[in-house]
Amino acid sequence: MNPSAEMFEYHSWANRTILGRIHELPSTVLHQEVNSSFPTIAHALSHIYAVDTMWYMVLTGTEMPEALQACIPLNSQVLDSVEEYGIAYDALTAQYREWLQSEPEWEQTLLLNNPFAAPRHTRLSEIMLHVVNHGTYHRGNVSTMLRQLGHASIQNDYSLFWYQENTQTLQP
C-alpha cells in the first residue's frame, strides 16, 4: 500500500478507536463542558470532521477558499451522539477510500490559494500527511479532555495501528 494511503487508513482507524472509547462512556461525556482547546469533546470531533471534509474537497478539485467556506458550518455543527459522529466519519472515510482507489499521483502538486497564507504548490502526499497529523493532534486534545472529565482515554498511536493491522490481516 502506498505510504500516504496507509497513513489515511491509520487516521481512519484512530478516529474509530477514539469514537469507540467515547461510546463506552456515559453519553453525557460528549457534551460536557471542559476548560480545554474546545468547549466539549463534540466540538473537537466536529472540528476534525470539518477539516477532513475541507481537505477531501481540495484533493478532489475544489479550490481551497471555496472548500473552507463550505466547511465552516460543519466546524460548529455539534452532533447529538457518538453514533452520529461514527456515521459521519464512516461516510467521509468511504469518500476518501473511493478517491484513493483512483490511485492518485502522490507527487502531483496543487496550487493552494490559502486565504490565511500565501499561495503554495503542495503535493498530494503533503496534504494527506497534514490530514493525518491534524487528526492526531486533535485526538490528543480529546484524550486530554477525557482525562479532565475523569475518564481514561485509549491508545491510538500509529505503532499500535501496525499491530492491529497485522492482526486483522492474519485472521482467516
mmCIF file of C-alpha atoms in Angstrom:
data_model
loop_
_atom_site.group_PDB
_atom_site.id
_atom_site.type_symbol
_atom_site.label_atom_id
_atom_site.label_comp_id
_atom_site.label_asym_id
_atom_site.label_seq_id
_atom_site.Cartn_x
_atom_site.Cartn_y
_atom_site.Cartn_z
ATOM 1 C CA MET A 1 0.000 0.000 0.000
ATOM 2 C CA ASN A 2 1.212 3.497 -0.756
ATOM 3 C CA PRO A 3 2.528 5.226 2.411
ATOM 4 C CA SER A 4 0.082 8.138 2.049
ATOM 5 C CA ALA A 5 -2.848 5.750 1.661
ATOM 6 C CA GLU A 6 -1.615 3.735 4.650
ATOM 7 C CA MET A 7 -1.443 6.898 6.724
ATOM 8 C CA PHE A 8 -5.049 7.626 5.809
ATOM 9 C CA GLU A 9 -6.015 4.114 6.952
ATOM 10 C CA TYR A 10 -4.267 4.823 10.246
ATOM 11 C CA HIS A 11 -6.177 8.109 10.542
ATOM 12 C CA SER A 12 -9.475 6.333 9.938
ATOM 13 C CA TRP A 13 -8.626 3.578 12.434
ATOM 14 C CA ALA A 14 -7.557 6.109 15.085
ATOM 15 C CA ASN A 15 -10.783 8.089 14.653
ATOM 16 C CA ARG A 16 -12.848 4.911 15.058
ATOM 17 C CA THR A 17 -10.745 3.909 18.073
ATOM 18 C CA ILE A 18 -11.337 7.170 19.941
ATOM 19 C CA LEU A 19 -15.036 7.152 18.996
ATOM 20 C CA GLY A 20 -15.258 3.586 20.301
ATOM 21 C CA ARG A 21 -13.779 4.668 23.627
ATOM 22 C CA ILE A 22 -16.178 7.597 23.940
ATOM 23 C CA HIS A 23 -19.067 5.245 23.134
ATOM 24 C CA GLU A 24 -18.138 3.135 26.187
ATOM 25 C CA LEU A 25 -18.622 6.128 28.488
ATOM 26 C CA PRO A 26 -21.805 7.846 29.664
ATOM 27 C CA SER A 27 -23.403 9.728 26.772
ATOM 28 C CA THR A 28 -23.109 12.997 28.711
ATOM 29 C CA VAL A 29 -19.315 12.961 28.231
ATOM 30 C CA LEU A 30 -19.709 14.075 24.617
ATOM 31 C CA HIS A 31 -21.300 17.408 25.559
ATOM 32 C CA GLN A 32 -19.815 18.011 28.998
ATOM 33 C CA GLU A 33 -18.030 21.377 29.171
ATOM 34 C CA VAL A 34 -14.269 21.278 29.682
ATOM 35 C CA ASN A 35 -11.721 24.061 30.067
ATOM 36 C CA SER A 36 -9.591 22.982 27.104
ATOM 37 C CA SER A 37 -8.863 23.647 23.439
ATOM 38 C CA PHE A 38 -12.537 23.048 22.626
ATOM 39 C CA PRO A 39 -15.539 23.591 24.897
ATOM 40 C CA THR A 40 -16.647 19.954 24.541
ATOM 41 C CA ILE A 41 -15.440 16.708 23.031
ATOM 42 C CA ALA A 42 -18.244 17.046 20.469
ATOM 43 C CA HIS A 43 -16.764 20.352 19.306
ATOM 44 C CA ALA A 44 -13.359 18.714 18.854
ATOM 45 C CA LEU A 45 -14.877 15.846 16.857
ATOM 46 C CA SER A 46 -16.803 18.313 14.691
ATOM 47 C CA HIS A 47 -13.594 20.228 14.017
ATOM 48 C CA ILE A 48 -11.700 17.102 12.923
ATOM 49 C CA TYR A 49 -14.603 16.150 10.662
ATOM 50 C CA ALA A 50 -14.894 19.647 9.152
ATOM 51 C CA VAL A 51 -11.186 19.874 8.368
ATOM 52 C CA ASP A 52 -11.092 16.337 6.947
ATOM 53 C CA THR A 53 -14.032 17.285 4.727
ATOM 54 C CA MET A 54 -12.351 20.503 3.605
ATOM 55 C CA TRP A 55 -9.162 18.672 2.586
ATOM 56 C CA TYR A 56 -11.171 15.964 0.818
ATOM 57 C CA MET A 57 -12.808 18.697 -1.228
ATOM 58 C CA VAL A 58 -9.392 20.190 -2.060
ATOM 59 C CA LEU A 59 -7.968 16.784 -3.012
ATOM 60 C CA THR A 60 -10.912 16.205 -5.346
ATOM 61 C CA GLY A 61 -10.656 19.531 -7.135
ATOM 62 C CA THR A 62 -12.357 22.252 -5.108
ATOM 63 C CA GLU A 63 -10.336 25.430 -4.637
ATOM 64 C CA MET A 64 -9.247 25.888 -1.031
ATOM 65 C CA PRO A 65 -11.191 29.142 -0.354
ATOM 66 C CA GLU A 66 -14.405 27.511 -1.610
ATOM 67 C CA ALA A 67 -13.757 24.354 0.414
ATOM 68 C CA LEU A 68 -13.117 26.412 3.544
ATOM 69 C CA GLN A 69 -16.348 28.358 3.089
ATOM 70 C CA ALA A 70 -18.312 25.161 2.506
ATOM 71 C CA CYS A 71 -16.948 23.563 5.678
ATOM 72 C CA ILE A 72 -17.232 26.449 8.125
ATOM 73 C CA PRO A 73 -20.767 25.358 9.125
ATOM 74 C CA LEU A 74 -19.520 21.803 9.769
ATOM 75 C CA ASN A 75 -16.997 23.108 12.280
ATOM 76 C CA SER A 76 -19.734 24.491 14.525
ATOM 77 C CA GLN A 77 -22.320 21.771 13.851
ATOM 78 C CA VAL A 78 -22.290 19.651 17.000
ATOM 79 C CA LEU A 79 -23.906 16.245 16.616
ATOM 80 C CA ASP A 80 -26.039 14.652 19.329
ATOM 81 C CA SER A 81 -24.348 11.283 19.752
ATOM 82 C CA VAL A 82 -21.191 9.276 19.214
ATOM 83 C CA GLU A 83 -23.185 7.114 16.803
ATOM 84 C CA GLU A 84 -23.916 10.161 14.635
ATOM 85 C CA TYR A 85 -20.213 11.022 14.582
ATOM 86 C CA GLY A 86 -19.447 7.437 13.623
ATOM 87 C CA ILE A 87 -21.878 7.591 10.712
ATOM 88 C CA ALA A 88 -20.471 10.925 9.518
ATOM 89 C CA TYR A 89 -16.849 9.789 9.832
ATOM 90 C CA ASP A 90 -17.603 6.466 8.102
ATOM 91 C CA ALA A 91 -19.289 8.221 5.178
ATOM 92 C CA LEU A 92 -16.343 10.584 4.752
ATOM 93 C CA THR A 93 -13.888 7.681 5.037
ATOM 94 C CA ALA A 94 -15.784 5.910 2.249
ATOM 95 C CA GLN A 95 -15.414 9.018 0.072
ATOM 96 C CA TYR A 96 -11.674 9.197 0.759
ATOM 97 C CA ARG A 97 -11.285 5.476 0.009
ATOM 98 C CA GLU A 98 -13.142 5.873 -3.270
ATOM 99 C CA TRP A 99 -10.747 8.685 -4.186
ATOM 100 C CA LEU A 100 -7.795 6.542 -3.080
ATOM 101 C CA GLN A 101 -8.996 3.777 -5.437
ATOM 102 C CA SER A 102 -8.197 6.135 -8.309
ATOM 103 C CA GLU A 103 -4.528 5.724 -7.305
ATOM 104 C CA PRO A 104 -3.681 9.418 -7.107
ATOM 105 C CA GLU A 105 -0.272 10.600 -8.237
ATOM 106 C CA TRP A 106 1.031 11.497 -4.786
ATOM 107 C CA GLU A 107 3.800 13.762 -6.056
ATOM 108 C CA GLN A 108 1.356 15.816 -8.148
ATOM 109 C CA THR A 109 1.066 19.365 -6.868
ATOM 110 C CA LEU A 110 -1.943 21.579 -6.382
ATOM 111 C CA LEU A 111 -1.794 25.324 -6.080
ATOM 112 C CA LEU A 112 -3.293 26.048 -2.676
ATOM 113 C CA ASN A 113 -4.700 29.545 -2.518
ATOM 114 C CA ASN A 114 -4.728 29.563 1.245
ATOM 115 C CA PRO A 115 -6.579 32.686 2.416
ATOM 116 C CA PHE A 116 -4.537 32.640 5.656
ATOM 117 C CA ALA A 117 -1.144 32.448 3.920
ATOM 118 C CA ALA A 118 0.453 32.851 0.512
ATOM 119 C CA PRO A 119 -0.379 30.598 -2.446
ATOM 120 C CA ARG A 120 1.735 27.444 -2.387
ATOM 121 C CA HIS A 121 2.284 24.467 -4.662
ATOM 122 C CA THR A 122 1.628 21.470 -2.418
ATOM 123 C CA ARG A 123 1.995 17.762 -3.170
ATOM 124 C CA LEU A 124 -0.985 15.477 -2.623
ATOM 125 C CA SER A 125 1.216 13.447 -0.264
ATOM 126 C CA GLU A 126 1.818 16.574 1.846
ATOM 127 C CA ILE A 127 -1.903 17.244 2.062
ATOM 128 C CA MET A 128 -2.585 13.682 3.206
ATOM 129 C CA LEU A 129 0.175 13.908 5.801
ATOM 130 C CA HIS A 130 -1.428 17.114 7.061
ATOM 131 C CA VAL A 131 -4.873 15.468 7.281
ATOM 132 C CA VAL A 132 -3.408 12.687 9.409
ATOM 133 C CA ASN A 133 -1.240 14.987 11.532
ATOM 134 C CA HIS A 134 -4.137 17.360 12.178
ATOM 135 C CA GLY A 135 -6.347 14.482 13.297
ATOM 136 C CA THR A 136 -3.620 13.101 15.547
ATOM 137 C CA TYR A 137 -3.166 16.479 17.209
ATOM 138 C CA HIS A 138 -6.862 16.890 17.949
ATOM 139 C CA ARG A 139 -7.370 13.281 19.053
ATOM 140 C CA GLY A 140 -4.700 14.199 21.612
ATOM 141 C CA ASN A 141 -6.930 17.094 22.678
ATOM 142 C CA VAL A 142 -9.825 14.646 23.047
ATOM 143 C CA SER A 143 -7.663 12.312 25.153
ATOM 144 C CA THR A 144 -6.755 15.205 27.448
ATOM 145 C CA MET A 145 -10.401 16.247 27.695
ATOM 146 C CA LEU A 146 -11.405 12.698 28.643
ATOM 147 C CA ARG A 147 -8.822 12.709 31.439
ATOM 148 C CA GLN A 148 -10.047 16.122 32.638
ATOM 149 C CA LEU A 149 -13.520 14.592 32.861
ATOM 150 C CA GLY A 150 -12.174 11.725 34.974
ATOM 151 C CA HIS A 151 -12.031 9.037 32.279
ATOM 152 C CA ALA A 152 -9.140 7.129 30.798
ATOM 153 C CA SER A 153 -8.539 7.569 27.101
ATOM 154 C CA ILE A 154 -7.342 4.863 24.732
ATOM 155 C CA GLN A 155 -4.126 4.393 22.834
ATOM 156 C CA ASN A 156 -4.369 5.269 19.171
ATOM 157 C CA ASP A 157 -0.706 5.635 18.243
ATOM 158 C CA TYR A 158 0.474 4.775 14.757
ATOM 159 C CA SER A 159 2.682 1.994 16.130
ATOM 160 C CA LEU A 160 -0.374 0.339 17.706
ATOM 161 C CA PHE A 161 -2.115 0.538 14.328
ATOM 162 C CA TRP A 162 0.691 -1.588 12.862
ATOM 163 C CA TYR A 163 -0.202 -4.415 15.237
ATOM 164 C CA GLN A 164 -3.943 -4.021 14.768
ATOM 165 C CA GLU A 165 -3.473 -4.090 11.012
ATOM 166 C CA ASN A 166 -1.277 -7.201 11.163
ATOM 167 C CA THR A 167 -3.756 -8.970 13.442
ATOM 168 C CA GLN A 168 -6.595 -8.244 11.033
ATOM 169 C CA THR A 169 -4.504 -9.360 8.078
ATOM 170 C CA LEU A 170 -3.578 -12.663 9.734
ATOM 171 C CA GLN A 171 -7.140 -13.629 10.629
ATOM 172 C CA PRO A 172 -8.854 -16.068 8.222
#
